[in-house]
Amino acid sequence: VRPVAHAQQRLKEAEKLGFGSAVLPIGSEEVAGGIGAGAFQPTELADLVARIAGSRRGRADDEE
């Protein structure tokens, strides 16, 4: 997960588009409010993959 320029602006736009969460790299600029306040910051890629797999597994369980 790599940092991007203008993260705060991008998060504000994502929130306007209906996104409810975000993934940010550790050490990214300070993000206040909105979806950035509760952003997931994985320490390694495996953490992100596990989180995605867990959220999909929960959805599959709901469908049964």
PDB file of N, CA and C in Angstrom:
ATOM      1  N   VAL A   1       0.866  -1.164   0.000  1.00  0.00           N
ATOM      2  CA  VAL A   1       0.000   0.000   0.000  1.00  0.00           C
ATOM      3  C   VAL A   1       0.906   1.218   0.000  1.00  0.00           C
ATOM      4  N   ARG A   2       0.736   2.069  -1.000  1.00  0.00           N
ATOM      5  CA  ARG A   2       1.606   3.234  -1.140  1.00  0.00           C
ATOM      6  C   ARG A   2       0.846   4.527  -0.888  1.00  0.00           C
ATOM      7  N   PRO A   3       1.553   5.542  -0.412  1.00  0.00           N
ATOM      8  CA  PRO A   3       0.897   6.841  -0.214  1.00  0.00           C
ATOM      9  C   PRO A   3       0.561   7.501  -1.549  1.00  0.00           C
ATOM     10  N   VAL A   4      -0.440   8.363  -1.534  1.00  0.00           N
ATOM     11  CA  VAL A   4      -0.827   9.122  -2.721  1.00  0.00           C
ATOM     12  C   VAL A   4      -0.816  10.605  -2.378  1.00  0.00           C
ATOM     13  N   ALA A   5      -0.678  11.417  -3.399  1.00  0.00           N
ATOM     14  CA  ALA A   5      -0.733  12.864  -3.202  1.00  0.00           C
ATOM     15  C   ALA A   5      -2.171  13.283  -2.918  1.00  0.00           C
ATOM     16  N   HIS A   6      -2.326  14.277  -2.087  1.00  0.00           N
ATOM     17  CA  HIS A   6      -3.635  14.874  -1.797  1.00  0.00           C
ATOM     18  C   HIS A   6      -4.622  13.854  -1.227  1.00  0.00           C
ATOM     19  N   ALA A   7      -4.167  13.051  -0.283  1.00  0.00           N
ATOM     20  CA  ALA A   7      -5.010  11.999   0.294  1.00  0.00           C
ATOM     21  C   ALA A   7      -6.289  12.567   0.898  1.00  0.00           C
ATOM     22  N   GLN A   8      -6.196  13.686   1.584  1.00  0.00           N
ATOM     23  CA  GLN A   8      -7.379  14.281   2.219  1.00  0.00           C
ATOM     24  C   GLN A   8      -8.444  14.614   1.175  1.00  0.00           C
ATOM     25  N   GLN A   9      -8.037  15.210   0.073  1.00  0.00           N
ATOM     26  CA  GLN A   9      -8.989  15.556  -0.990  1.00  0.00           C
ATOM     27  C   GLN A   9      -9.598  14.302  -1.609  1.00  0.00           C
ATOM     28  N   ARG A  10      -8.796  13.298  -1.812  1.00  0.00           N
ATOM     29  CA  ARG A  10      -9.287  12.046  -2.402  1.00  0.00           C
ATOM     30  C   ARG A  10     -10.301  11.365  -1.483  1.00  0.00           C
ATOM     31  N   LEU A  11     -10.047  11.402  -0.179  1.00  0.00           N
ATOM     32  CA  LEU A  11     -10.976  10.797   0.772  1.00  0.00           C
ATOM     33  C   LEU A  11     -12.301  11.553   0.809  1.00  0.00           C
ATOM     34  N   LYS A  12     -12.237  12.874   0.740  1.00  0.00           N
ATOM     35  CA  LYS A  12     -13.472  13.672   0.709  1.00  0.00           C
ATOM     36  C   LYS A  12     -14.296  13.327  -0.527  1.00  0.00           C
ATOM     37  N   GLU A  13     -13.649  13.187  -1.663  1.00  0.00           N
ATOM     38  CA  GLU A  13     -14.349  12.843  -2.900  1.00  0.00           C
ATOM     39  C   GLU A  13     -14.923  11.429  -2.818  1.00  0.00           C
ATOM     40  N   ALA A  14     -14.174  10.500  -2.253  1.00  0.00           N
ATOM     41  CA  ALA A  14     -14.665   9.130  -2.102  1.00  0.00           C
ATOM     42  C   ALA A  14     -15.907   9.102  -1.216  1.00  0.00           C
ATOM     43  N   GLU A  15     -15.902   9.916  -0.174  1.00  0.00           N
ATOM     44  CA  GLU A  15     -17.063   9.978   0.713  1.00  0.00           C
ATOM     45  C   GLU A  15     -18.282  10.526  -0.033  1.00  0.00           C
ATOM     46  N   LYS A  16     -18.078  11.530  -0.869  1.00  0.00           N
ATOM     47  CA  LYS A  16     -19.172  12.080  -1.680  1.00  0.00           C
ATOM     48  C   LYS A  16     -19.750  11.020  -2.613  1.00  0.00           C
ATOM     49  N   LEU A  17     -18.893  10.123  -3.087  1.00  0.00           N
ATOM     50  CA  LEU A  17     -19.319   9.071  -4.012  1.00  0.00           C
ATOM     51  C   LEU A  17     -19.949   7.874  -3.294  1.00  0.00           C
ATOM     52  N   GLY A  18     -19.992   7.918  -1.970  1.00  0.00           N
ATOM     53  CA  GLY A  18     -20.672   6.876  -1.218  1.00  0.00           C
ATOM     54  C   GLY A  18     -19.796   5.822  -0.569  1.00  0.00           C
ATOM     55  N   PHE A  19     -18.490   5.964  -0.657  1.00  0.00           N
ATOM     56  CA  PHE A  19     -17.606   4.998  -0.010  1.00  0.00           C
ATOM     57  C   PHE A  19     -17.677   5.200   1.500  1.00  0.00           C
ATOM     58  N   GLY A  20     -17.661   4.109   2.247  1.00  0.00           N
ATOM     59  CA  GLY A  20     -17.776   4.191   3.692  1.00  0.00           C
ATOM     60  C   GLY A  20     -16.497   3.898   4.441  1.00  0.00           C
ATOM     61  N   SER A  21     -15.474   3.428   3.747  1.00  0.00           N
ATOM     62  CA  SER A  21     -14.206   3.115   4.397  1.00  0.00           C
ATOM     63  C   SER A  21     -13.062   3.316   3.414  1.00  0.00           C
ATOM     64  N   ALA A  22     -11.848   3.327   3.975  1.00  0.00           N
ATOM     65  CA  ALA A  22     -10.668   3.548   3.141  1.00  0.00           C
ATOM     66  C   ALA A  22      -9.494   2.751   3.700  1.00  0.00           C
ATOM     67  N   VAL A  23      -8.506   2.538   2.856  1.00  0.00           N
ATOM     68  CA  VAL A  23      -7.254   1.895   3.252  1.00  0.00           C
ATOM     69  C   VAL A  23      -6.146   2.900   2.986  1.00  0.00           C
ATOM     70  N   LEU A  24      -5.372   3.194   4.008  1.00  0.00           N
ATOM     71  CA  LEU A  24      -4.271   4.147   3.893  1.00  0.00           C
ATOM     72  C   LEU A  24      -2.984   3.499   4.379  1.00  0.00           C
ATOM     73  N   PRO A  25      -1.854   3.885   3.803  1.00  0.00           N
ATOM     74  CA  PRO A  25      -0.584   3.338   4.281  1.00  0.00           C
ATOM     75  C   PRO A  25      -0.214   3.918   5.643  1.00  0.00           C
ATOM     76  N   ILE A  26       0.543   3.152   6.407  1.00  0.00           N
ATOM     77  CA  ILE A  26       1.059   3.630   7.684  1.00  0.00           C
ATOM     78  C   ILE A  26       1.938   4.850   7.404  1.00  0.00           C
ATOM     79  N   GLY A  27       1.806   5.854   8.243  1.00  0.00           N
ATOM     80  CA  GLY A  27       2.636   7.040   8.088  1.00  0.00           C
ATOM     81  C   GLY A  27       2.109   8.036   7.080  1.00  0.00           C
ATOM     82  N   SER A  28       0.890   7.827   6.594  1.00  0.00           N
ATOM     83  CA  SER A  28       0.330   8.791   5.646  1.00  0.00           C
ATOM     84  C   SER A  28      -0.004  10.073   6.396  1.00  0.00           C
ATOM     85  N   GLU A  29      -0.218  11.136   5.635  1.00  0.00           N
ATOM     86  CA  GLU A  29      -0.513  12.422   6.257  1.00  0.00           C
ATOM     87  C   GLU A  29      -1.719  12.314   7.180  1.00  0.00           C
ATOM     88  N   GLU A  30      -1.788  13.194   8.147  1.00  0.00           N
ATOM     89  CA  GLU A  30      -2.896  13.194   9.104  1.00  0.00           C
ATOM     90  C   GLU A  30      -4.208  13.426   8.377  1.00  0.00           C
ATOM     91  N   VAL A  31      -5.165  12.552   8.612  1.00  0.00           N
ATOM     92  CA  VAL A  31      -6.465  12.653   7.965  1.00  0.00           C
ATOM     93  C   VAL A  31      -7.513  12.824   9.049  1.00  0.00           C
ATOM     94  N   ALA A  32      -8.266  13.911   8.973  1.00  0.00           N
ATOM     95  CA  ALA A  32      -9.258  14.207  10.000  1.00  0.00           C
ATOM     96  C   ALA A  32     -10.668  14.062   9.458  1.00  0.00           C
ATOM     97  N   GLY A  33     -11.522  13.435  10.242  1.00  0.00           N
ATOM     98  CA  GLY A  33     -12.937  13.353   9.913  1.00  0.00           C
ATOM     99  C   GLY A  33     -13.259  12.443   8.749  1.00  0.00           C
ATOM    100  N   GLY A  34     -14.562  12.246   8.541  1.00  0.00           N
ATOM    101  CA  GLY A  34     -15.039  11.449   7.418  1.00  0.00           C
ATOM    102  C   GLY A  34     -14.532  10.025   7.437  1.00  0.00           C
ATOM    103  N   ILE A  35     -14.449   9.433   6.256  1.00  0.00           N
ATOM    104  CA  ILE A  35     -14.016   8.037   6.167  1.00  0.00           C
ATOM    105  C   ILE A  35     -12.537   7.878   6.502  1.00  0.00           C
ATOM    106  N   GLY A  36     -11.772   8.945   6.395  1.00  0.00           N
ATOM    107  CA  GLY A  36     -10.350   8.870   6.701  1.00  0.00           C
ATOM    108  C   GLY A  36     -10.071   8.657   8.173  1.00  0.00           C
ATOM    109  N   ALA A  37     -10.983   9.125   9.037  1.00  0.00           N
ATOM    110  CA  ALA A  37     -10.780   9.006  10.478  1.00  0.00           C
ATOM    111  C   ALA A  37     -10.746   7.546  10.918  1.00  0.00           C
ATOM    112  N   GLY A  38     -11.501   6.691  10.268  1.00  0.00           N
ATOM    113  CA  GLY A  38     -11.524   5.277  10.628  1.00  0.00           C
ATOM    114  C   GLY A  38     -10.844   4.404   9.598  1.00  0.00           C
ATOM    115  N   ALA A  39      -9.935   4.977   8.842  1.00  0.00           N
ATOM    116  CA  ALA A  39      -9.277   4.243   7.761  1.00  0.00           C
ATOM    117  C   ALA A  39      -8.447   3.086   8.312  1.00  0.00           C
ATOM    118  N   PHE A  40      -8.439   2.003   7.583  1.00  0.00           N
ATOM    119  CA  PHE A  40      -7.631   0.833   7.929  1.00  0.00           C
ATOM    120  C   PHE A  40      -6.214   1.075   7.430  1.00  0.00           C
ATOM    121  N   GLN A  41      -5.224   0.866   8.303  1.00  0.00           N
ATOM    122  CA  GLN A  41      -3.828   1.069   7.938  1.00  0.00           C
ATOM    123  C   GLN A  41      -3.062  -0.235   8.174  1.00  0.00           C
ATOM    124  N   PRO A  42      -3.002  -1.094   7.152  1.00  0.00           N
ATOM    125  CA  PRO A  42      -2.313  -2.378   7.321  1.00  0.00           C
ATOM    126  C   PRO A  42      -0.804  -2.194   7.429  1.00  0.00           C
ATOM    127  N   THR A  43      -0.172  -3.023   8.265  1.00  0.00           N
ATOM    128  CA  THR A  43       1.280  -2.954   8.385  1.00  0.00           C
ATOM    129  C   THR A  43       1.961  -3.752   7.281  1.00  0.00           C
ATOM    130  N   GLU A  44       1.237  -4.730   6.735  1.00  0.00           N
ATOM    131  CA  GLU A  44       1.757  -5.495   5.597  1.00  0.00           C
ATOM    132  C   GLU A  44       0.589  -5.960   4.738  1.00  0.00           C
ATOM    133  N   LEU A  45       0.878  -6.341   3.520  1.00  0.00           N
ATOM    134  CA  LEU A  45      -0.153  -6.717   2.560  1.00  0.00           C
ATOM    135  C   LEU A  45      -1.024  -7.863   3.068  1.00  0.00           C
ATOM    136  N   ALA A  46      -0.435  -8.789   3.799  1.00  0.00           N
ATOM    137  CA  ALA A  46      -1.198  -9.928   4.326  1.00  0.00           C
ATOM    138  C   ALA A  46      -2.347  -9.461   5.222  1.00  0.00           C
ATOM    139  N   ASP A  47      -2.149  -8.373   5.969  1.00  0.00           N
ATOM    140  CA  ASP A  47      -3.214  -7.830   6.817  1.00  0.00           C
ATOM    141  C   ASP A  47      -4.398  -7.361   5.975  1.00  0.00           C
ATOM    142  N   LEU A  48      -4.104  -6.701   4.874  1.00  0.00           N
ATOM    143  CA  LEU A  48      -5.157  -6.216   3.984  1.00  0.00           C
ATOM    144  C   LEU A  48      -5.898  -7.380   3.330  1.00  0.00           C
ATOM    145  N   VAL A  49      -5.157  -8.374   2.867  1.00  0.00           N
ATOM    146  CA  VAL A  49      -5.776  -9.545   2.234  1.00  0.00           C
ATOM    147  C   VAL A  49      -6.678 -10.266   3.239  1.00  0.00           C
ATOM    148  N   ALA A  50      -6.214 -10.421   4.468  1.00  0.00           N
ATOM    149  CA  ALA A  50      -7.014 -11.089   5.497  1.00  0.00           C
ATOM    150  C   ALA A  50      -8.290 -10.306   5.781  1.00  0.00           C
ATOM    151  N   ARG A  51      -8.196  -8.997   5.822  1.00  0.00           N
ATOM    152  CA  ARG A  51      -9.386  -8.171   6.076  1.00  0.00           C
ATOM    153  C   ARG A  51     -10.389  -8.298   4.935  1.00  0.00           C
ATOM    154  N   ILE A  52      -9.902  -8.269   3.702  1.00  0.00           N
ATOM    155  CA  ILE A  52     -10.796  -8.406   2.546  1.00  0.00           C
ATOM    156  C   ILE A  52     -11.439  -9.789   2.546  1.00  0.00           C
ATOM    157  N   ALA A  53     -10.649 -10.824   2.787  1.00  0.00           N
ATOM    158  CA  ALA A  53     -11.179 -12.191   2.801  1.00  0.00           C
ATOM    159  C   ALA A  53     -12.213 -12.352   3.905  1.00  0.00           C
ATOM    160  N   GLY A  54     -11.963 -11.762   5.048  1.00  0.00           N
ATOM    161  CA  GLY A  54     -12.912 -11.843   6.158  1.00  0.00           C
ATOM    162  C   GLY A  54     -14.218 -11.153   5.851  1.00  0.00           C
ATOM    163  N   SER A  55     -14.170 -10.010   5.188  1.00  0.00           N
ATOM    164  CA  SER A  55     -15.403  -9.283   4.870  1.00  0.00           C
ATOM    165  C   SER A  55     -16.200 -10.028   3.815  1.00  0.00           C
ATOM    166  N   ARG A  56     -15.539 -10.647   2.871  1.00  0.00           N
ATOM    167  CA  ARG A  56     -16.246 -11.422   1.845  1.00  0.00           C
ATOM    168  C   ARG A  56     -16.853 -12.685   2.452  1.00  0.00           C
ATOM    169  N   ARG A  57     -16.140 -13.299   3.383  1.00  0.00           N
ATOM    170  CA  ARG A  57     -16.645 -14.512   4.019  1.00  0.00           C
ATOM    171  C   ARG A  57     -17.924 -14.186   4.782  1.00  0.00           C
ATOM    172  N   GLY A  58     -17.960 -13.051   5.456  1.00  0.00           N
ATOM    173  CA  GLY A  58     -19.160 -12.636   6.179  1.00  0.00           C
ATOM    174  C   GLY A  58     -20.340 -12.451   5.249  1.00  0.00           C
ATOM    175  N   ARG A  59     -20.118 -11.902   4.073  1.00  0.00           N
ATOM    176  CA  ARG A  59     -21.192 -11.711   3.099  1.00  0.00           C
ATOM    177  C   ARG A  59     -21.700 -13.053   2.585  1.00  0.00           C
ATOM    178  N   ALA A  60     -20.791 -13.990   2.347  1.00  0.00           N
ATOM    179  CA  ALA A  60     -21.184 -15.306   1.844  1.00  0.00           C
ATOM    180  C   ALA A  60     -22.032 -16.028   2.887  1.00  0.00           C
ATOM    181  N   ASP A  61     -21.687 -15.883   4.161  1.00  0.00           N
ATOM    182  CA  ASP A  61     -22.463 -16.508   5.230  1.00  0.00           C
ATOM    183  C   ASP A  61     -23.871 -15.928   5.291  1.00  0.00           C
ATOM    184  N   ASP A  62     -24.005 -14.632   5.031  1.00  0.00           N
ATOM    185  CA  ASP A  62     -25.310 -13.974   5.053  1.00  0.00           C
ATOM    186  C   ASP A  62     -26.213 -14.466   3.935  1.00  0.00           C
ATOM    187  N   GLU A  63     -25.618 -14.858   2.801  1.00  0.00           N
ATOM    188  CA  GLU A  63     -26.391 -15.263   1.634  1.00  0.00           C
ATOM    189  C   GLU A  63     -26.969 -16.663   1.773  1.00  0.00           C
ATOM    190  N   GLU A  64     -26.396 -17.486   2.653  1.00  0.00           N
ATOM    191  CA  GLU A  64     -26.850 -18.878   2.793  1.00  0.00           C
ATOM    192  C   GLU A  64     -28.149 -18.981   3.545  1.00  0.00           C
TER     193      GLU A  64
END
